[in-house]
Amino acid sequence: MKNFESLSLKLKNNRLHVIDQTRLPADEVWLEISDVDRLVEAIQSLRVRGAPLIGVVAASFLELEREKGKSASAFNEMAARIRKSRPTAVNLMNAIDRVLRGESGEDILEEDVELCNKMGAIGAELIQDGDNILTHCNTGSLATAGSGTALAAIKSAFAQGKKIHVFVDETRPLLQGGRLTAWELERVGIPYTLICDNMAGSLMQKGRIDKIFVGSDRIALNGDFANKIGTYSVAVLALFHKIPFYPVAPLTTLDVKSQKGAEIEIEMRNPNEVRGAMGSFGTVTWAPKDSPAYNPSFDVTPVDLVTGLVMDCGYFSQQELLKGCLQSLISLK
Ligand code: MRU
């Protein structure tokens, strides 16, 4: 494969490296993904994360294995293991299916960069000078091979000279907003304010949020979508406060097998993530050791709460989504 370098992954002399996102923002540590065990561990522990990125990394890894001349059975076995590593982000399954159909991992990687640029350009049109924008989780260069999804729209508006301010939900339990989005925004110089997730409603009530941009891990054909836990609460608050709410996602996040959001499998994670917090600061536990804890990694936001969906191939209003416009995109996939 061609050499490639982004904030989240590097391909050099046919070796694949990812930045360990569990160590950010304190340490920039790169890990070589040299075998399938390492890849599965890195995906499950969120060292590498973000729906488009895990698809791209899986495709790149499989491409390198194919180039090494792996037998068909060993190759298929590896693909099956990677497919099961995280269940919600459909980009992973979509990318693996494409490699198994013979598409090259390199094309999938390059395509992701292009999709980010397109979402950035279309999303930026929705952002006006002076806007205060709320975002959730991390949807930037750490979640894709390019500039991101929702964060690409924000970066692109900023690059156009629009004076914007971003409120970043810290995103409990794994703090992707506080650790990763804050770090990315700082690197590109976009003004931001970090908030705890439960502060978003109060900011909306005070009229301090003009627009909300989030990513997606899987979009059903009716426009319902899964994203990081907490997205649904933000969407409900947005409707009450009449604030435009936009998911941003590439075509690779569309699940042609799910008619509606209720069909999307939601990953359940280790209760310890709720009993405390872990990251570059170490592990802190504040709850009683065996507290019963509920830890779904994602929730589903129904299309009724969506103002419009930004994709690489265009902008779709809620009305268009309700009329079933996503069905017509199946042929593009
Ligand atoms: O569990 P994560 O950190 O992989 O969850 C990521 C998200 O929920 C993002 O919003 C989503 O992948 C879309 S961003 C490109």
mmCIF file of C-alpha atoms and ligand atoms in Angstrom:
data_model
loop_
_atom_site.group_PDB
_atom_site.id
_atom_site.type_symbol
_atom_site.label_atom_id
_atom_site.label_comp_id
_atom_site.label_asym_id
_atom_site.label_seq_id
_atom_site.Cartn_x
_atom_site.Cartn_y
_atom_site.Cartn_z
ATOM 1 C CA MET A 1 0.000 0.000 0.000
ATOM 2 C CA LYS A 2 1.033 3.623 -0.588
ATOM 3 C CA ASN A 3 2.511 5.525 2.330
ATOM 4 C CA PHE A 4 -0.085 7.646 4.110
ATOM 5 C CA GLU A 5 -0.097 9.825 7.201
ATOM 6 C CA SER A 6 -2.893 11.479 9.146
ATOM 7 C CA LEU A 7 -3.509 12.450 12.756
ATOM 8 C CA SER A 8 -4.916 8.986 13.474
ATOM 9 C CA LEU A 9 -3.021 6.517 11.287
ATOM 10 C CA LYS A 10 0.209 6.028 9.385
ATOM 11 C CA LEU A 11 1.145 3.613 6.639
ATOM 12 C CA LYS A 12 4.856 3.427 6.039
ATOM 13 C CA ASN A 13 6.641 0.770 4.024
ATOM 14 C CA ASN A 14 3.567 -1.463 4.292
ATOM 15 C CA ARG A 15 3.421 -1.212 8.067
ATOM 16 C CA LEU A 16 0.278 0.093 9.737
ATOM 17 C CA HIS A 17 0.415 2.306 12.828
ATOM 18 C CA VAL A 18 -2.394 3.993 14.770
ATOM 19 C CA ILE A 19 -2.180 6.683 17.412
ATOM 20 C CA ASP A 20 -3.245 5.235 20.787
ATOM 21 C CA GLN A 21 -6.295 7.367 21.549
ATOM 22 C CA THR A 22 -6.527 6.099 25.132
ATOM 23 C CA ARG A 23 -3.235 7.926 25.840
ATOM 24 C CA LEU A 24 -4.322 11.275 24.413
ATOM 25 C CA PRO A 25 -4.055 14.136 25.107
ATOM 26 C CA ALA A 26 -1.126 13.573 27.504
ATOM 27 C CA ASP A 27 0.982 11.241 25.341
ATOM 28 C CA GLU A 28 1.226 10.788 21.578
ATOM 29 C CA VAL A 29 2.047 7.096 21.367
ATOM 30 C CA TRP A 30 1.905 5.192 18.046
ATOM 31 C CA LEU A 31 1.145 1.470 17.973
ATOM 32 C CA GLU A 32 2.006 -0.899 15.185
ATOM 33 C CA ILE A 33 -0.927 -3.078 14.145
ATOM 34 C CA SER A 34 1.129 -6.086 13.168
ATOM 35 C CA ASP A 35 -1.388 -8.873 13.733
ATOM 36 C CA VAL A 36 -5.095 -9.476 14.073
ATOM 37 C CA ASP A 37 -4.952 -9.842 17.881
ATOM 38 C CA ARG A 38 -3.501 -6.354 18.186
ATOM 39 C CA LEU A 39 -6.095 -4.934 15.835
ATOM 40 C CA VAL A 40 -9.033 -6.498 17.674
ATOM 41 C CA GLU A 41 -7.636 -5.369 21.046
ATOM 42 C CA ALA A 42 -7.048 -1.827 19.743
ATOM 43 C CA ILE A 43 -10.604 -1.565 18.399
ATOM 44 C CA GLN A 44 -12.246 -3.021 21.518
ATOM 45 C CA SER A 45 -10.286 -0.845 23.923
ATOM 46 C CA LEU A 46 -10.917 2.259 21.754
ATOM 47 C CA ARG A 47 -7.210 2.836 21.116
ATOM 48 C CA VAL A 48 -8.499 3.215 17.578
ATOM 49 C CA ARG A 49 -12.091 4.434 17.398
ATOM 50 C CA GLY A 50 -14.642 6.440 15.439
ATOM 51 C CA ALA A 51 -16.887 4.690 12.943
ATOM 52 C CA PRO A 52 -15.121 5.653 9.680
ATOM 53 C CA LEU A 53 -11.645 5.157 11.169
ATOM 54 C CA ILE A 54 -12.225 1.611 12.388
ATOM 55 C CA GLY A 55 -13.536 0.742 8.910
ATOM 56 C CA VAL A 56 -10.484 2.251 7.230
ATOM 57 C CA VAL A 57 -8.011 0.638 9.642
ATOM 58 C CA ALA A 58 -9.667 -2.783 9.225
ATOM 59 C CA ALA A 59 -9.598 -2.414 5.419
ATOM 60 C CA SER A 60 -5.945 -1.302 5.420
ATOM 61 C CA PHE A 61 -4.940 -4.170 7.695
ATOM 62 C CA LEU A 62 -6.734 -6.727 5.509
ATOM 63 C CA GLU A 63 -5.198 -5.240 2.381
ATOM 64 C CA LEU A 64 -1.703 -5.633 3.841
ATOM 65 C CA GLU A 65 -2.490 -9.223 4.829
ATOM 66 C CA ARG A 66 -3.767 -9.935 1.300
ATOM 67 C CA GLU A 67 -0.547 -8.529 -0.145
ATOM 68 C CA LYS A 68 1.392 -10.915 2.121
ATOM 69 C CA GLY A 69 -0.405 -13.746 0.309
ATOM 70 C CA LYS A 70 -2.527 -15.129 3.195
ATOM 71 C CA SER A 71 -4.557 -18.240 2.333
ATOM 72 C CA ALA A 72 -8.259 -17.623 1.654
ATOM 73 C CA SER A 73 -9.321 -19.479 4.785
ATOM 74 C CA ALA A 74 -6.901 -17.603 7.088
ATOM 75 C CA PHE A 75 -7.957 -14.329 5.471
ATOM 76 C CA ASN A 76 -11.671 -14.998 5.908
ATOM 77 C CA GLU A 77 -11.149 -16.089 9.499
ATOM 78 C CA MET A 78 -9.344 -12.838 10.287
ATOM 79 C CA ALA A 79 -12.049 -10.792 8.578
ATOM 80 C CA ALA A 80 -14.710 -12.572 10.657
ATOM 81 C CA ARG A 81 -12.870 -11.812 13.913
ATOM 82 C CA ILE A 82 -12.431 -8.137 13.082
ATOM 83 C CA ARG A 83 -16.084 -7.843 12.055
ATOM 84 C CA LYS A 84 -17.152 -8.923 15.553
ATOM 85 C CA SER A 85 -14.823 -6.559 17.415
ATOM 86 C CA ARG A 86 -17.417 -3.776 17.756
ATOM 87 C CA PRO A 87 -21.059 -4.275 16.795
ATOM 88 C CA THR A 88 -22.591 -0.823 16.207
ATOM 89 C CA ALA A 89 -20.403 1.138 13.777
ATOM 90 C CA VAL A 90 -21.521 -0.247 10.421
ATOM 91 C CA ASN A 91 -18.537 1.332 8.650
ATOM 92 C CA LEU A 92 -16.538 -1.602 10.019
ATOM 93 C CA MET A 93 -18.801 -4.240 8.459
ATOM 94 C CA ASN A 94 -19.208 -2.220 5.257
ATOM 95 C CA ALA A 95 -15.418 -1.859 4.833
ATOM 96 C CA ILE A 96 -14.763 -5.559 5.511
ATOM 97 C CA ASP A 97 -17.462 -6.586 3.010
ATOM 98 C CA ARG A 98 -15.913 -4.340 0.375
ATOM 99 C CA VAL A 99 -12.431 -5.830 0.880
ATOM 100 C CA LEU A 100 -13.913 -9.337 0.722
ATOM 101 C CA ARG A 101 -15.584 -8.383 -2.583
ATOM 102 C CA GLY A 102 -12.128 -7.511 -3.908
ATOM 103 C CA GLU A 103 -12.024 -3.733 -3.432
ATOM 104 C CA SER A 104 -8.649 -2.415 -2.351
ATOM 105 C CA GLY A 105 -8.043 -1.177 1.199
ATOM 106 C CA GLU A 106 -6.053 1.658 -0.313
ATOM 107 C CA ASP A 107 -9.095 2.900 -2.242
ATOM 108 C CA ILE A 108 -11.230 2.728 0.913
ATOM 109 C CA LEU A 109 -8.634 4.772 2.802
ATOM 110 C CA GLU A 110 -8.281 7.420 0.092
ATOM 111 C CA GLU A 111 -12.034 7.571 -0.362
ATOM 112 C CA ASP A 112 -12.540 8.326 3.351
ATOM 113 C CA VAL A 113 -10.329 11.435 3.086
ATOM 114 C CA GLU A 114 -12.404 12.602 0.109
ATOM 115 C CA LEU A 115 -15.724 11.897 1.868
ATOM 116 C CA CYS A 116 -14.573 14.026 4.827
ATOM 117 C CA ASN A 117 -13.734 16.937 2.498
ATOM 118 C CA LYS A 118 -17.161 16.723 0.885
ATOM 119 C CA MET A 119 -19.037 16.559 4.236
ATOM 120 C CA GLY A 120 -16.916 19.466 5.453
ATOM 121 C CA ALA A 121 -17.867 21.623 2.471
ATOM 122 C CA ILE A 122 -21.590 20.786 2.592
ATOM 123 C CA GLY A 123 -21.801 21.077 6.391
ATOM 124 C CA ALA A 124 -19.975 24.427 6.452
ATOM 125 C CA GLU A 125 -22.761 25.969 4.345
ATOM 126 C CA LEU A 126 -25.094 25.484 7.334
ATOM 127 C CA ILE A 127 -22.782 27.454 9.638
ATOM 128 C CA GLN A 128 -22.961 31.256 9.845
ATOM 129 C CA ASP A 129 -20.459 33.790 11.084
ATOM 130 C CA GLY A 130 -20.895 34.149 14.850
ATOM 131 C CA ASP A 131 -22.484 30.743 15.448
ATOM 132 C CA ASN A 132 -22.094 28.943 18.752
ATOM 133 C CA ILE A 133 -22.062 25.244 17.988
ATOM 134 C CA LEU A 134 -22.516 22.271 20.309
ATOM 135 C CA THR A 135 -20.880 18.945 19.467
ATOM 136 C CA HIS A 136 -20.764 15.542 21.153
ATOM 137 C CA CYS A 137 -18.038 12.868 21.269
ATOM 138 C CA ASN A 138 -15.155 13.105 18.776
ATOM 139 C CA THR A 139 -15.967 13.313 15.094
ATOM 140 C CA GLY A 140 -12.720 14.730 13.739
ATOM 141 C CA SER A 141 -9.407 13.523 12.359
ATOM 142 C CA LEU A 142 -9.196 11.037 15.219
ATOM 143 C CA ALA A 143 -12.437 9.400 14.069
ATOM 144 C CA THR A 144 -11.637 9.262 10.329
ATOM 145 C CA ALA A 145 -8.664 9.155 7.978
ATOM 146 C CA GLY A 146 -9.377 12.762 6.968
ATOM 147 C CA SER A 147 -10.751 15.897 8.602
ATOM 148 C CA GLY A 148 -13.797 14.235 10.163
ATOM 149 C CA THR A 149 -17.567 14.302 9.876
ATOM 150 C CA ALA A 150 -19.307 16.865 12.137
ATOM 151 C CA LEU A 151 -15.930 18.315 13.081
ATOM 152 C CA ALA A 152 -14.998 18.580 9.398
ATOM 153 C CA ALA A 153 -17.982 20.905 8.883
ATOM 154 C CA ILE A 154 -16.870 23.002 11.866
ATOM 155 C CA LYS A 155 -13.224 23.114 10.699
ATOM 156 C CA SER A 156 -14.249 23.986 7.184
ATOM 157 C CA ALA A 157 -16.486 26.871 8.367
ATOM 158 C CA PHE A 158 -13.607 28.162 10.499
ATOM 159 C CA ALA A 159 -11.212 27.910 7.535
ATOM 160 C CA GLN A 160 -13.683 30.041 5.538
ATOM 161 C CA GLY A 161 -13.094 32.792 8.116
ATOM 162 C CA LYS A 162 -16.383 32.390 9.988
ATOM 163 C CA LYS A 163 -15.995 33.375 13.627
ATOM 164 C CA ILE A 164 -17.419 30.424 15.512
ATOM 165 C CA HIS A 165 -17.273 29.013 18.997
ATOM 166 C CA VAL A 166 -17.659 25.339 19.841
ATOM 167 C CA PHE A 167 -19.123 23.936 23.054
ATOM 168 C CA VAL A 168 -17.703 20.446 23.530
ATOM 169 C CA ASP A 169 -19.640 17.851 25.544
ATOM 170 C CA GLU A 170 -17.036 15.950 27.555
ATOM 171 C CA THR A 171 -18.899 12.723 26.610
ATOM 172 C CA ARG A 172 -19.061 10.358 29.560
ATOM 173 C CA PRO A 173 -18.102 7.643 30.165
ATOM 174 C CA LEU A 174 -14.966 7.556 28.007
ATOM 175 C CA LEU A 175 -14.520 11.317 27.608
ATOM 176 C CA GLN A 176 -13.947 11.466 23.855
ATOM 177 C CA GLY A 177 -15.045 15.121 23.910
ATOM 178 C CA GLY A 178 -12.896 16.192 26.853
ATOM 179 C CA ARG A 179 -9.818 14.243 25.803
ATOM 180 C CA LEU A 180 -9.951 14.139 22.013
ATOM 181 C CA THR A 181 -12.171 16.870 20.553
ATOM 182 C CA ALA A 182 -10.680 19.479 22.890
ATOM 183 C CA TRP A 183 -7.192 18.376 21.770
ATOM 184 C CA GLU A 184 -8.101 18.488 18.080
ATOM 185 C CA LEU A 185 -9.759 21.914 18.310
ATOM 186 C CA GLU A 186 -6.766 23.299 20.153
ATOM 187 C CA ARG A 187 -4.412 22.025 17.453
ATOM 188 C CA VAL A 188 -6.316 23.893 14.743
ATOM 189 C CA GLY A 189 -6.970 26.989 16.875
ATOM 190 C CA ILE A 190 -10.779 26.865 16.942
ATOM 191 C CA PRO A 191 -12.154 28.580 20.072
ATOM 192 C CA TYR A 192 -14.014 26.140 22.291
ATOM 193 C CA THR A 193 -15.399 25.637 25.769
ATOM 194 C CA LEU A 194 -15.542 22.243 27.392
ATOM 195 C CA ILE A 195 -18.703 21.335 29.301
ATOM 196 C CA CYS A 196 -19.932 18.331 31.266
ATOM 197 C CA ASP A 197 -22.703 16.583 29.332
ATOM 198 C CA ASN A 198 -25.344 17.676 31.836
ATOM 199 C CA MET A 199 -24.596 21.380 31.171
ATOM 200 C CA ALA A 200 -25.785 21.366 27.555
ATOM 201 C CA GLY A 201 -29.455 21.922 28.479
ATOM 202 C CA SER A 202 -28.685 24.943 30.586
ATOM 203 C CA LEU A 203 -26.672 26.536 27.758
ATOM 204 C CA MET A 204 -29.565 25.929 25.346
ATOM 205 C CA GLN A 205 -32.029 27.445 27.810
ATOM 206 C CA LYS A 206 -29.847 30.560 28.015
ATOM 207 C CA GLY A 207 -29.854 30.887 24.194
ATOM 208 C CA ARG A 208 -26.110 30.203 23.963
ATOM 209 C CA ILE A 209 -26.279 27.407 21.343
ATOM 210 C CA ASP A 210 -27.219 28.209 17.728
ATOM 211 C CA LYS A 211 -26.618 24.830 16.086
ATOM 212 C CA ILE A 212 -25.706 21.272 16.957
ATOM 213 C CA PHE A 213 -23.495 19.002 14.833
ATOM 214 C CA VAL A 214 -22.878 15.335 15.727
ATOM 215 C CA GLY A 215 -21.564 12.237 13.963
ATOM 216 C CA SER A 216 -23.135 8.830 13.451
ATOM 217 C CA ASP A 217 -22.111 5.195 13.766
ATOM 218 C CA ARG A 218 -24.994 3.770 11.771
ATOM 219 C CA ILE A 219 -27.876 5.297 9.836
ATOM 220 C CA ALA A 220 -31.011 3.278 9.182
ATOM 221 C CA LEU A 221 -32.843 3.709 5.889
ATOM 222 C CA ASN A 222 -35.636 5.749 7.534
ATOM 223 C CA GLY A 223 -33.097 8.336 8.826
ATOM 224 C CA ASP A 224 -32.953 7.160 12.462
ATOM 225 C CA PHE A 225 -29.327 6.974 13.515
ATOM 226 C CA ALA A 226 -27.092 5.577 16.261
ATOM 227 C CA ASN A 227 -24.371 7.717 17.761
ATOM 228 C CA LYS A 228 -22.421 8.049 21.003
ATOM 229 C CA ILE A 229 -24.558 7.676 24.120
ATOM 230 C CA GLY A 230 -25.968 11.074 25.042
ATOM 231 C CA THR A 231 -26.734 12.144 21.477
ATOM 232 C CA TYR A 232 -30.440 11.366 21.899
ATOM 233 C CA SER A 233 -30.687 13.559 25.013
ATOM 234 C CA VAL A 234 -29.038 16.414 23.117
ATOM 235 C CA ALA A 235 -31.498 15.946 20.226
ATOM 236 C CA VAL A 236 -34.532 16.042 22.549
ATOM 237 C CA LEU A 237 -33.218 19.213 24.193
ATOM 238 C CA ALA A 238 -32.578 20.724 20.759
ATOM 239 C CA LEU A 239 -36.178 20.155 19.672
ATOM 240 C CA PHE A 240 -37.552 21.746 22.862
ATOM 241 C CA HIS A 241 -35.299 24.774 22.393
ATOM 242 C CA LYS A 242 -35.859 24.931 18.592
ATOM 243 C CA ILE A 243 -32.141 24.569 17.828
ATOM 244 C CA PRO A 244 -31.160 23.013 14.465
ATOM 245 C CA PHE A 245 -29.717 19.543 15.003
ATOM 246 C CA TYR A 246 -27.578 17.995 12.251
ATOM 247 C CA PRO A 247 -25.973 14.543 12.112
ATOM 248 C CA VAL A 248 -23.059 14.419 9.644
ATOM 249 C CA ALA A 249 -21.943 11.085 8.190
ATOM 250 C CA PRO A 250 -20.570 9.537 4.993
ATOM 251 C CA LEU A 251 -22.345 7.017 2.786
ATOM 252 C CA THR A 252 -20.159 4.335 4.420
ATOM 253 C CA THR A 253 -22.254 4.829 7.621
ATOM 254 C CA LEU A 254 -25.528 3.937 5.891
ATOM 255 C CA ASP A 255 -26.844 0.500 6.876
ATOM 256 C CA VAL A 256 -28.843 -0.804 3.957
ATOM 257 C CA LYS A 257 -29.996 -3.743 6.101
ATOM 258 C CA SER A 258 -31.663 -1.644 8.844
ATOM 259 C CA GLN A 259 -35.030 -0.187 7.938
ATOM 260 C CA LYS A 260 -35.304 1.696 11.227
ATOM 261 C CA GLY A 261 -33.251 2.598 14.279
ATOM 262 C CA ALA A 262 -34.800 -0.074 16.518
ATOM 263 C CA GLU A 263 -32.982 -2.701 14.399
ATOM 264 C CA ILE A 264 -29.522 -1.297 15.218
ATOM 265 C CA GLU A 265 -27.471 -3.391 17.614
ATOM 266 C CA ILE A 266 -26.174 -1.288 20.501
ATOM 267 C CA GLU A 267 -22.840 -2.224 22.031
ATOM 268 C CA MET A 268 -22.911 -2.751 25.814
ATOM 269 C CA ARG A 269 -19.590 -2.071 27.523
ATOM 270 C CA ASN A 270 -17.833 -2.873 30.790
ATOM 271 C CA PRO A 271 -19.607 -1.397 33.862
ATOM 272 C CA ASN A 272 -16.211 -0.253 35.208
ATOM 273 C CA GLU A 273 -16.288 2.555 32.635
ATOM 274 C CA VAL A 274 -19.277 3.989 34.539
ATOM 275 C CA ARG A 275 -17.957 3.246 38.028
ATOM 276 C CA GLY A 276 -15.045 5.599 37.378
ATOM 277 C CA ALA A 277 -12.972 6.969 34.538
ATOM 278 C CA MET A 278 -9.799 5.980 32.739
ATOM 279 C CA GLY A 279 -7.418 7.678 30.370
ATOM 280 C CA SER A 280 -3.958 9.186 30.162
ATOM 281 C CA PHE A 281 -4.494 10.201 33.829
ATOM 282 C CA GLY A 282 -4.734 6.543 34.880
ATOM 283 C CA THR A 283 -7.790 4.828 36.309
ATOM 284 C CA VAL A 284 -9.979 6.427 38.938
ATOM 285 C CA THR A 285 -12.906 4.643 40.587
ATOM 286 C CA TRP A 286 -15.434 6.492 42.710
ATOM 287 C CA ALA A 287 -18.392 4.124 42.909
ATOM 288 C CA PRO A 288 -18.573 1.112 45.220
ATOM 289 C CA LYS A 289 -16.544 -1.638 43.567
ATOM 290 C CA ASP A 290 -19.456 -3.758 42.399
ATOM 291 C CA SER A 291 -22.097 -1.076 41.806
ATOM 292 C CA PRO A 292 -24.592 -2.268 39.242
ATOM 293 C CA ALA A 293 -24.021 -0.018 36.232
ATOM 294 C CA TYR A 294 -25.690 0.432 32.830
ATOM 295 C CA ASN A 295 -23.283 1.183 29.988
ATOM 296 C CA PRO A 296 -24.634 1.279 26.429
ATOM 297 C CA SER A 297 -22.006 2.809 24.167
ATOM 298 C CA PHE A 298 -24.538 4.363 21.769
ATOM 299 C CA ASP A 299 -28.143 5.493 21.582
ATOM 300 C CA VAL A 300 -30.558 5.893 18.704
ATOM 301 C CA THR A 301 -31.956 9.278 17.710
ATOM 302 C CA PRO A 302 -35.176 9.066 15.695
ATOM 303 C CA VAL A 303 -35.411 10.982 12.447
ATOM 304 C CA ASP A 304 -38.235 13.086 13.989
ATOM 305 C CA LEU A 305 -35.569 14.948 15.980
ATOM 306 C CA VAL A 306 -33.252 15.577 13.019
ATOM 307 C CA THR A 307 -33.309 18.936 11.228
ATOM 308 C CA GLY A 308 -31.314 17.539 8.336
ATOM 309 C CA LEU A 309 -28.603 15.002 7.564
ATOM 310 C CA VAL A 310 -25.295 16.067 6.013
ATOM 311 C CA MET A 311 -23.678 13.389 3.862
ATOM 312 C CA ASP A 312 -20.819 13.491 1.371
ATOM 313 C CA CYS A 313 -23.376 13.186 -1.415
ATOM 314 C CA GLY A 314 -25.610 16.034 -0.249
ATOM 315 C CA TYR A 315 -27.851 17.528 2.409
ATOM 316 C CA PHE A 316 -31.169 15.830 3.183
ATOM 317 C CA SER A 317 -33.844 17.700 5.128
ATOM 318 C CA GLN A 318 -36.044 15.885 7.648
ATOM 319 C CA GLN A 319 -38.889 15.977 5.094
ATOM 320 C CA GLU A 320 -36.722 14.296 2.450
ATOM 321 C CA LEU A 321 -35.600 11.676 4.989
ATOM 322 C CA LEU A 322 -39.219 10.998 5.975
ATOM 323 C CA LYS A 323 -40.076 10.532 2.291
ATOM 324 C CA GLY A 324 -37.453 7.739 2.155
ATOM 325 C CA CYS A 325 -34.691 9.515 0.210
ATOM 326 C CA LEU A 326 -31.996 7.289 1.761
ATOM 327 C CA GLN A 327 -33.442 4.286 -0.125
ATOM 328 C CA SER A 328 -32.344 5.920 -3.373
ATOM 329 C CA LEU A 329 -28.722 6.026 -2.142
ATOM 330 C CA ILE A 330 -28.462 2.224 -1.955
ATOM 331 C CA SER A 331 -27.422 2.088 -5.607
ATOM 332 C CA LEU A 332 -24.511 4.480 -4.901
ATOM 333 C CA LYS A 333 -22.999 2.031 -2.427
HETATM 334 O O1 MRU B 1 -17.107 4.758 20.810
HETATM 335 P P1 MRU B 1 -16.528 5.692 19.785
HETATM 336 O O2 MRU B 1 -15.604 6.700 20.375
HETATM 337 O O3 MRU B 1 -15.948 4.952 18.621
HETATM 338 O O4 MRU B 1 -17.796 6.483 19.246
HETATM 339 C C1 MRU B 1 -17.620 7.410 18.197
HETATM 340 C C2 MRU B 1 -18.836 8.179 17.878
HETATM 341 O O5 MRU B 1 -19.882 7.975 18.451
HETATM 342 C C3 MRU B 1 -18.747 9.146 16.751
HETATM 343 O O6 MRU B 1 -19.672 10.168 16.916
HETATM 344 C C4 MRU B 1 -19.030 8.377 15.446
HETATM 345 O O7 MRU B 1 -18.147 7.332 15.276
HETATM 346 C C5 MRU B 1 -19.066 9.183 14.231
HETATM 347 S S1 MRU B 1 -17.719 10.258 14.035
HETATM 348 C C6 MRU B 1 -16.880 10.095 12.729
#
